[in-house]
PDB file of C-alpha atoms in Angstrom:
ATOM      1  CA  MET A  33     129.558  85.249 127.554  1.00  0.00           C
ATOM      2  CA  PRO A  34     126.515  87.215 128.041  1.00  0.00           C
ATOM      3  CA  PHE A  35     124.789  86.816 124.799  1.00  0.00           C
ATOM      4  CA  LEU A  36     124.170  83.165 126.189  1.00  0.00           C
ATOM      5  CA  ARG A  37     122.147  84.312 129.135  1.00  0.00           C
ATOM      6  CA  GLU A  38     118.554  85.274 128.869  1.00  0.00           C
ATOM      7  CA  ARG A  39     117.427  88.647 130.253  1.00  0.00           C
ATOM      8  CA  SER A  40     117.005  87.316 133.968  1.00  0.00           C
ATOM      9  CA  GLY A  41     120.688  86.899 133.892  1.00  0.00           C
ATOM     10  CA  ARG A  42     120.375  83.060 133.592  1.00  0.00           C
ATOM     11  CA  TRP A  43     122.183  80.883 131.868  1.00  0.00           C
ATOM     12  CA  SER A  44     119.892  80.108 128.830  1.00  0.00           C
ATOM     13  CA  PRO A  45     119.872  76.490 127.613  1.00  0.00           C
ATOM     14  CA  PRO A  46     118.663  77.344 123.711  1.00  0.00           C
ATOM     15  CA  LYS A  47     121.335  79.709 123.588  1.00  0.00           C
ATOM     16  CA  ILE A  48     123.915  77.381 124.470  1.00  0.00           C
ATOM     17  CA  VAL A  49     123.188  74.323 122.529  1.00  0.00           C
ATOM     18  CA  ALA A  50     122.869  76.556 119.322  1.00  0.00           C
ATOM     19  CA  PHE A  51     126.248  78.024 120.367  1.00  0.00           C
ATOM     20  CA  ALA A  52     128.273  74.988 120.695  1.00  0.00           C
ATOM     21  CA  LEU A  53     126.413  73.433 117.387  1.00  0.00           C
ATOM     22  CA  VAL A  54     126.870  76.043 115.191  1.00  0.00           C
ATOM     23  CA  SER A  55     131.220  75.509 116.781  1.00  0.00           C
ATOM     24  CA  LEU A  56     130.903  72.398 115.471  1.00  0.00           C
ATOM     25  CA  PRO A  57     131.423  72.865 111.840  1.00  0.00           C
ATOM     26  CA  ALA A  58     134.480  76.066 112.675  1.00  0.00           C
ATOM     27  CA  LEU A  59     136.316  73.028 114.783  1.00  0.00           C
ATOM     28  CA  TRP A  60     136.395  70.179 112.738  1.00  0.00           C
ATOM     29  CA  LEU A  61     137.032  72.788 109.481  1.00  0.00           C
ATOM     30  CA  ALA A  62     140.862  74.009 112.028  1.00  0.00           C
ATOM     31  CA  TRP A  63     141.026  70.312 112.847  1.00  0.00           C
ATOM     32  CA  LEU A  64     140.970  69.386 109.227  1.00  0.00           C
ATOM     33  CA  ALA A  65     143.080  72.277 108.483  1.00  0.00           C
ATOM     34  CA  ALA A  66     145.657  71.273 111.299  1.00  0.00           C
ATOM     35  CA  THR A  67     145.952  67.384 109.977  1.00  0.00           C
ATOM     36  CA  GLY A  68     146.154  67.802 106.261  1.00  0.00           C
ATOM     37  CA  GLY A  69     142.702  66.746 105.936  1.00  0.00           C
ATOM     38  CA  LEU A  70     141.179  69.494 103.247  1.00  0.00           C
ATOM     39  CA  GLY A  71     142.599  67.659 100.235  1.00  0.00           C
ATOM     40  CA  ALA A  72     145.024  68.625  97.566  1.00  0.00           C
ATOM     41  CA  ARG A  73     143.922  72.491  97.624  1.00  0.00           C
ATOM     42  CA  PRO A  74     143.353  73.084 101.515  1.00  0.00           C
ATOM     43  CA  LEU A  75     142.245  76.558 101.057  1.00  0.00           C
ATOM     44  CA  ASN A  76     139.818  76.032  98.205  1.00  0.00           C
ATOM     45  CA  GLU A  77     138.368  73.110  99.956  1.00  0.00           C
ATOM     46  CA  ALA A  78     138.002  75.675 103.201  1.00  0.00           C
ATOM     47  CA  ILE A  79     136.210  78.431 101.320  1.00  0.00           C
ATOM     48  CA  HIS A  80     133.622  75.563  99.718  1.00  0.00           C
ATOM     49  CA  GLN A  81     133.044  73.690 103.119  1.00  0.00           C
ATOM     50  CA  ALA A  82     133.417  77.549 104.898  1.00  0.00           C
ATOM     51  CA  GLY A  83     130.036  79.156 102.221  1.00  0.00           C
ATOM     52  CA  SER A  84     127.954  75.669 102.319  1.00  0.00           C
ATOM     53  CA  TRP A  85     128.244  75.970 106.620  1.00  0.00           C
ATOM     54  CA  ALA A  86     127.141  79.670 105.647  1.00  0.00           C
ATOM     55  CA  VAL A  87     124.116  78.909 103.953  1.00  0.00           C
ATOM     56  CA  ARG A  88     122.895  75.865 106.041  1.00  0.00           C
ATOM     57  CA  LEU A  89     122.886  78.401 108.716  1.00  0.00           C
ATOM     58  CA  LEU A  90     120.923  80.646 107.499  1.00  0.00           C
ATOM     59  CA  VAL A  91     118.021  78.632 106.180  1.00  0.00           C
ATOM     60  CA  ALA A  92     118.533  76.426 110.043  1.00  0.00           C
ATOM     61  CA  SER A  93     117.772  80.204 111.436  1.00  0.00           C
ATOM     62  CA  LEU A  94     114.520  80.679 109.243  1.00  0.00           C
ATOM     63  CA  ALA A  95     113.301  77.042 110.473  1.00  0.00           C
ATOM     64  CA  VAL A  96     113.342  77.945 113.593  1.00  0.00           C
ATOM     65  CA  THR A  97     110.170  80.093 114.192  1.00  0.00           C
ATOM     66  CA  PRO A  98     108.355  76.847 112.350  1.00  0.00           C
ATOM     67  CA  ALA A  99     110.131  74.443 114.313  1.00  0.00           C
ATOM     68  CA  ARG A 100     108.860  76.246 117.781  1.00  0.00           C
ATOM     69  CA  ARG A 101     105.744  76.119 116.523  1.00  0.00           C
ATOM     70  CA  LEU A 102     105.424  72.924 115.856  1.00  0.00           C
ATOM     71  CA  PHE A 103     107.381  71.445 118.581  1.00  0.00           C
ATOM     72  CA  GLY A 104     105.653  73.389 121.507  1.00  0.00           C
ATOM     73  CA  ALA A 105     108.786  74.453 122.008  1.00  0.00           C
ATOM     74  CA  PRO A 106     108.833  78.321 122.831  1.00  0.00           C
ATOM     75  CA  LYS A 107     111.567  78.882 123.993  1.00  0.00           C
ATOM     76  CA  LEU A 108     113.607  77.749 120.717  1.00  0.00           C
ATOM     77  CA  ILE A 109     113.381  81.558 119.342  1.00  0.00           C
ATOM     78  CA  LEU A 110     115.936  81.646 121.797  1.00  0.00           C
ATOM     79  CA  ALA A 111     118.472  80.280 119.560  1.00  0.00           C
ATOM     80  CA  ARG A 112     117.484  82.083 116.170  1.00  0.00           C
ATOM     81  CA  ARG A 113     119.578  85.648 116.697  1.00  0.00           C
ATOM     82  CA  ILE A 114     122.317  82.798 117.465  1.00  0.00           C
ATOM     83  CA  VAL A 115     121.910  80.654 114.415  1.00  0.00           C
ATOM     84  CA  GLY A 116     121.596  83.813 112.360  1.00  0.00           C
ATOM     85  CA  VAL A 117     124.838  85.374 113.103  1.00  0.00           C
ATOM     86  CA  ALA A 118     126.836  82.070 113.267  1.00  0.00           C
ATOM     87  CA  ALA A 119     125.773  82.186 109.393  1.00  0.00           C
ATOM     88  CA  PHE A 120     126.668  85.668 108.529  1.00  0.00           C
ATOM     89  CA  ALA A 121     130.411  84.718 110.283  1.00  0.00           C
ATOM     90  CA  TYR A 122     130.548  82.053 108.243  1.00  0.00           C
ATOM     91  CA  ALA A 123     129.676  83.968 105.207  1.00  0.00           C
ATOM     92  CA  ALA A 124     132.619  86.647 106.357  1.00  0.00           C
ATOM     93  CA  LEU A 125     134.814  83.414 106.782  1.00  0.00           C
ATOM     94  CA  HIS A 126     134.181  82.366 103.302  1.00  0.00           C
ATOM     95  CA  LEU A 127     134.782  85.684 102.011  1.00  0.00           C
ATOM     96  CA  GLY A 128     138.156  86.312 103.884  1.00  0.00           C
ATOM     97  CA  LEU A 129     138.957  82.684 102.769  1.00  0.00           C
ATOM     98  CA  TYR A 130     138.466  83.908  99.122  1.00  0.00           C
ATOM     99  CA  VAL A 131     140.588  86.523  99.710  1.00  0.00           C
ATOM    100  CA  ALA A 132     143.366  84.600 101.586  1.00  0.00           C
ATOM    101  CA  ASP A 133     143.032  82.561  97.967  1.00  0.00           C
ATOM    102  CA  GLN A 134     143.634  85.458  95.827  1.00  0.00           C
ATOM    103  CA  LYS A 135     146.860  86.695  97.582  1.00  0.00           C
ATOM    104  CA  LEU A 136     145.042  89.264  99.534  1.00  0.00           C
ATOM    105  CA  ASP A 137     144.978  91.697  95.574  1.00  0.00           C
ATOM    106  CA  LEU A 138     141.558  93.460  97.040  1.00  0.00           C
ATOM    107  CA  VAL A 139     141.514  94.655  93.173  1.00  0.00           C
ATOM    108  CA  LYS A 140     141.353  91.388  91.568  1.00  0.00           C
ATOM    109  CA  VAL A 141     138.812  90.456  94.315  1.00  0.00           C
ATOM    110  CA  ALA A 142     136.641  93.585  93.350  1.00  0.00           C
ATOM    111  CA  SER A 143     136.977  93.032  89.365  1.00  0.00           C
ATOM    112  CA  GLU A 144     136.345  89.158  90.402  1.00  0.00           C
ATOM    113  CA  ILE A 145     132.887  89.638  92.414  1.00  0.00           C
ATOM    114  CA  ALA A 146     131.769  92.526  89.440  1.00  0.00           C
ATOM    115  CA  GLN A 147     132.896  90.482  86.110  1.00  0.00           C
ATOM    116  CA  ARG A 148     131.330  86.968  87.799  1.00  0.00           C
ATOM    117  CA  ILE A 149     127.584  87.127  88.127  1.00  0.00           C
ATOM    118  CA  TYR A 150     127.705  84.474  90.857  1.00  0.00           C
ATOM    119  CA  LEU A 151     129.994  86.007  92.950  1.00  0.00           C
ATOM    120  CA  THR A 152     127.696  89.062  92.901  1.00  0.00           C
ATOM    121  CA  ILE A 153     125.077  87.413  93.994  1.00  0.00           C
ATOM    122  CA  GLY A 154     127.187  85.807  96.718  1.00  0.00           C
ATOM    123  CA  PHE A 155     128.208  89.439  97.877  1.00  0.00           C
ATOM    124  CA  VAL A 156     125.336  91.262  98.277  1.00  0.00           C
ATOM    125  CA  ALA A 157     123.589  87.691 100.008  1.00  0.00           C
ATOM    126  CA  LEU A 158     126.860  88.554 102.375  1.00  0.00           C
ATOM    127  CA  LEU A 159     125.987  92.163 102.534  1.00  0.00           C
ATOM    128  CA  GLY A 160     122.652  91.784 103.337  1.00  0.00           C
ATOM    129  CA  LEU A 161     123.874  89.097 106.504  1.00  0.00           C
ATOM    130  CA  THR A 162     126.141  91.898 108.042  1.00  0.00           C
ATOM    131  CA  ALA A 163     122.778  94.393 107.515  1.00  0.00           C
ATOM    132  CA  LEU A 164     121.084  92.038 109.854  1.00  0.00           C
ATOM    133  CA  ALA A 165     124.181  90.864 111.762  1.00  0.00           C
ATOM    134  CA  VAL A 166     124.850  94.646 113.396  1.00  0.00           C
ATOM    135  CA  THR A 167     120.916  95.434 113.487  1.00  0.00           C
ATOM    136  CA  SER A 168     120.450  92.075 115.744  1.00  0.00           C
ATOM    137  CA  THR A 169     121.139  93.170 118.771  1.00  0.00           C
ATOM    138  CA  ASP A 170     118.412  94.207 121.219  1.00  0.00           C
ATOM    139  CA  GLY A 171     119.861  98.147 121.806  1.00  0.00           C
ATOM    140  CA  MET A 172     119.301  97.856 117.781  1.00  0.00           C
ATOM    141  CA  VAL A 173     115.846  96.573 117.937  1.00  0.00           C
ATOM    142  CA  HIS A 174     114.667  99.761 120.699  1.00  0.00           C
ATOM    143  CA  ARG A 175     117.063 102.549 117.817  1.00  0.00           C
ATOM    144  CA  LEU A 176     114.759 101.060 114.880  1.00  0.00           C
ATOM    145  CA  GLY A 177     111.675 100.898 116.868  1.00  0.00           C
ATOM    146  CA  GLY A 178     109.507  97.597 116.628  1.00  0.00           C
ATOM    147  CA  PRO A 179     108.231  97.089 112.991  1.00  0.00           C
ATOM    148  CA  ARG A 180     110.971  99.053 111.186  1.00  0.00           C
ATOM    149  CA  TRP A 181     112.974  96.207 113.123  1.00  0.00           C
ATOM    150  CA  GLN A 182     111.194  93.346 111.904  1.00  0.00           C
ATOM    151  CA  ALA A 183     110.372  95.137 108.440  1.00  0.00           C
ATOM    152  CA  LEU A 184     114.485  94.925 107.733  1.00  0.00           C
ATOM    153  CA  HIS A 185     114.504  91.225 109.205  1.00  0.00           C
ATOM    154  CA  ARG A 186     111.913  90.309 106.522  1.00  0.00           C
ATOM    155  CA  LEU A 187     114.999  90.729 104.474  1.00  0.00           C
ATOM    156  CA  ALA A 188     116.380  87.250 105.548  1.00  0.00           C
ATOM    157  CA  TYR A 189     113.988  85.235 103.020  1.00  0.00           C
ATOM    158  CA  PRO A 190     115.382  87.114  99.787  1.00  0.00           C
ATOM    159  CA  ILE A 191     118.635  87.338 101.151  1.00  0.00           C
ATOM    160  CA  ALA A 192     118.574  83.409 101.708  1.00  0.00           C
ATOM    161  CA  GLY A 193     117.149  82.997  97.988  1.00  0.00           C
ATOM    162  CA  LEU A 194     120.279  84.646  96.779  1.00  0.00           C
ATOM    163  CA  ALA A 195     122.314  82.307  99.092  1.00  0.00           C
ATOM    164  CA  VAL A 196     120.946  79.341  97.319  1.00  0.00           C
ATOM    165  CA  LEU A 197     121.468  80.853  94.140  1.00  0.00           C
ATOM    166  CA  HIS A 198     125.237  81.446  94.731  1.00  0.00           C
ATOM    167  CA  PHE A 199     125.266  78.178  95.602  1.00  0.00           C
ATOM    168  CA  LEU A 200     123.446  76.531  92.802  1.00  0.00           C
ATOM    169  CA  MET A 201     126.009  78.186  90.633  1.00  0.00           C
ATOM    170  CA  GLN A 202     129.313  77.825  91.664  1.00  0.00           C
ATOM    171  CA  THR A 203     128.298  74.119  92.518  1.00  0.00           C
ATOM    172  CA  LYS A 204     130.060  72.338  88.935  1.00  0.00           C
ATOM    173  CA  LEU A 205     127.486  69.051  88.235  1.00  0.00           C
ATOM    174  CA  ASP A 206     126.501  67.524  91.151  1.00  0.00           C
ATOM    175  CA  VAL A 207     123.876  70.127  92.950  1.00  0.00           C
ATOM    176  CA  SER A 208     122.729  67.792  95.017  1.00  0.00           C
ATOM    177  CA  GLU A 209     123.090  69.057  98.021  1.00  0.00           C
ATOM    178  CA  SER A 210     122.253  73.070  96.978  1.00  0.00           C
ATOM    179  CA  ILE A 211     118.831  71.364  95.409  1.00  0.00           C
ATOM    180  CA  MET A 212     117.930  70.131  98.837  1.00  0.00           C
ATOM    181  CA  VAL A 213     118.671  72.958 100.787  1.00  0.00           C
ATOM    182  CA  ALA A 214     116.643  75.394  97.866  1.00  0.00           C
ATOM    183  CA  GLY A 215     114.024  73.233  98.386  1.00  0.00           C
ATOM    184  CA  PHE A 216     114.427  72.999 102.365  1.00  0.00           C
ATOM    185  CA  LEU A 217     114.222  76.994 101.506  1.00  0.00           C
ATOM    186  CA  ALA A 218     110.957  76.695  98.992  1.00  0.00           C
ATOM    187  CA  TRP A 219     109.088  74.229 102.251  1.00  0.00           C
ATOM    188  CA  LEU A 220     109.339  77.768 105.032  1.00  0.00           C
ATOM    189  CA  LEU A 221     108.608  79.878 102.209  1.00  0.00           C
ATOM    190  CA  LEU A 222     105.295  77.986 101.528  1.00  0.00           C
ATOM    191  CA  TYR A 223     105.042  77.851 105.642  1.00  0.00           C
ATOM    192  CA  ARG A 224     105.399  81.249 106.673  1.00  0.00           C
ATOM    193  CA  LEU A 225     102.439  81.738 103.227  1.00  0.00           C
ATOM    194  CA  ALA A 226     100.198  79.113 104.419  1.00  0.00           C
ATOM    195  CA  TYR A 227     100.897  80.244 108.334  1.00  0.00           C
ATOM    196  CA  ALA A 228      99.854  83.906 107.195  1.00  0.00           C
ATOM    197  CA  LEU A 229      96.487  83.126 105.890  1.00  0.00           C
ATOM    198  CA  ALA A 230      95.398  80.144 108.001  1.00  0.00           C
ATOM    199  CA  GLY A 231      96.839  80.861 110.992  1.00  0.00           C
ATOM    200  CA  ASP A 232      98.046  76.878 112.947  1.00  0.00           C
ATOM    201  CA  LEU A 233      98.358  74.133 109.893  1.00  0.00           C
ATOM    202  CA  GLY A 234      97.630  70.558 110.972  1.00  0.00           C
ATOM    203  CA  PRO A 235      98.936  67.022 110.083  1.00  0.00           C
ATOM    204  CA  TRP A 236      97.403  67.297 106.328  1.00  0.00           C
ATOM    205  CA  ARG A 237      98.645  70.699 105.669  1.00  0.00           C
ATOM    206  CA  LEU A 238     101.734  70.131 106.556  1.00  0.00           C
ATOM    207  CA  ALA A 239     102.006  66.997 104.565  1.00  0.00           C
ATOM    208  CA  LEU A 240     100.602  68.615 101.281  1.00  0.00           C
ATOM    209  CA  LEU A 241     103.270  71.450 102.039  1.00  0.00           C
ATOM    210  CA  ALA A 242     106.698  68.865 102.043  1.00  0.00           C
ATOM    211  CA  ALA A 243     104.563  67.292  99.236  1.00  0.00           C
ATOM    212  CA  VAL A 244     104.233  70.624  96.991  1.00  0.00           C
ATOM    213  CA  ALA A 245     108.062  71.667  98.606  1.00  0.00           C
ATOM    214  CA  ALA A 246     109.348  68.388  97.292  1.00  0.00           C
ATOM    215  CA  ALA A 247     107.385  68.660  93.642  1.00  0.00           C
ATOM    216  CA  ALA A 248     108.851  71.848  93.627  1.00  0.00           C
ATOM    217  CA  THR A 249     112.428  70.662  94.326  1.00  0.00           C
ATOM    218  CA  ALA A 250     112.601  68.031  91.834  1.00  0.00           C
ATOM    219  CA  LEU A 251     111.254  70.651  89.029  1.00  0.00           C
ATOM    220  CA  GLY A 252     113.692  73.183  89.674  1.00  0.00           C
ATOM    221  CA  GLU A 253     116.103  70.418  89.677  1.00  0.00           C
ATOM    222  CA  ALA A 254     115.104  68.981  86.329  1.00  0.00           C
ATOM    223  CA  ALA A 255     115.128  73.080  85.006  1.00  0.00           C
ATOM    224  CA  TRP A 256     118.424  73.506  86.785  1.00  0.00           C
ATOM    225  CA  TYR A 257     119.792  70.700  84.393  1.00  0.00           C
ATOM    226  CA  GLY A 258     118.042  72.046  81.615  1.00  0.00           C
ATOM    227  CA  VAL A 259     119.384  75.383  81.337  1.00  0.00           C
ATOM    228  CA  THR A 260     122.728  74.652  82.646  1.00  0.00           C
ATOM    229  CA  THR A 261     123.472  71.188  80.616  1.00  0.00           C
ATOM    230  CA  GLY A 262     120.736  70.813  78.478  1.00  0.00           C
ATOM    231  CA  VAL A 263     119.907  67.454  79.683  1.00  0.00           C
ATOM    232  CA  ASP A 264     116.756  66.518  78.866  1.00  0.00           C
ATOM    233  CA  ALA A 265     114.092  67.261  82.120  1.00  0.00           C
ATOM    234  CA  THR A 266     112.347  64.207  82.135  1.00  0.00           C
ATOM    235  CA  LEU A 267     115.892  62.272  82.628  1.00  0.00           C
ATOM    236  CA  VAL A 268     115.885  64.086  85.445  1.00  0.00           C
ATOM    237  CA  LEU A 269     112.617  63.695  87.224  1.00  0.00           C
ATOM    238  CA  ALA A 270     113.144  60.327  86.275  1.00  0.00           C
ATOM    239  CA  ALA A 271     116.535  59.717  88.972  1.00  0.00           C
ATOM    240  CA  ASN A 272     113.696  60.995  91.600  1.00  0.00           C
ATOM    241  CA  PRO A 273     112.667  58.237  94.089  1.00  0.00           C
ATOM    242  CA  ALA A 274     109.207  59.364  93.043  1.00  0.00           C
ATOM    243  CA  ILE A 275     108.249  61.698  90.817  1.00  0.00           C
ATOM    244  CA  LEU A 276     104.562  63.119  88.470  1.00  0.00           C
ATOM    245  CA  VAL A 277     104.943  62.388  84.783  1.00  0.00           C
ATOM    246  CA  THR A 278     102.584  63.048  81.992  1.00  0.00           C
ATOM    247  CA  GLU A 279     101.044  60.163  80.530  1.00  0.00           C
ATOM    248  CA  ALA A 280      98.015  60.488  78.099  1.00  0.00           C
ATOM    249  CA  GLY A 281      97.682  63.943  79.239  1.00  0.00           C
ATOM    250  CA  GLY A 282      96.961  62.642  82.992  1.00  0.00           C
ATOM    251  CA  TYR A 283      99.762  62.396  85.413  1.00  0.00           C
ATOM    252  CA  LYS A 284     101.184  59.174  87.608  1.00  0.00           C
ATOM    253  CA  LEU A 285     103.979  58.037  89.964  1.00  0.00           C
ATOM    254  CA  VAL A 286     106.624  57.008  88.728  1.00  0.00           C
ATOM    255  CA  PRO A 287     109.173  54.893  91.568  1.00  0.00           C
TER     256      PRO A 287
END
């Protein structure tokens, strides 16, 4: 497995650990399928689990660079490619299982993708992930050149945004997990912006980023429920452990 080695030819512990971790969900899904643990609609459950892991791993791949800086572990960067390609693999599995669920009727699948906006968004995200996966090799880095390769792979952030939006739109009433993933993505975007402006961030700035991302996530959840169900946004905000609400023209924390 040459992709688990460093350029020197030595085995790479970060790559090996990353490959083992990203393989676990697939093994677990296969075990559930073999033992009847996927419920009354096994194919539908497998579709959702594969898609959920695709989004989780995509966001995790974007977290590798901040983790490398914050924990002083430069070799973590070696795991990023494996996690990113795994996100593509789970997304491809997600689509493949959906095609199987539609009895391999590709015309129907194409029609559904064209007519249902959340499927269109998910398919565009998959196309983007495909482009990133195909160009993730060292050979493609040399072929495209550093600047063009970096410009292409910066699209990982908008692709992740589309993937999270697809995750949100296909979720029914309980959007807690998809909102949490959106919150992590919001933090990563804020971190990228703050690092570009100020360089390395100290504990206080990191805490501020976390607070801003948490507040944005809570407000986003309230807005989502308000738009999709008509539920009063203040009721959704009140369900959070600690939120900011207006009172007499000011703000206070409500437990």
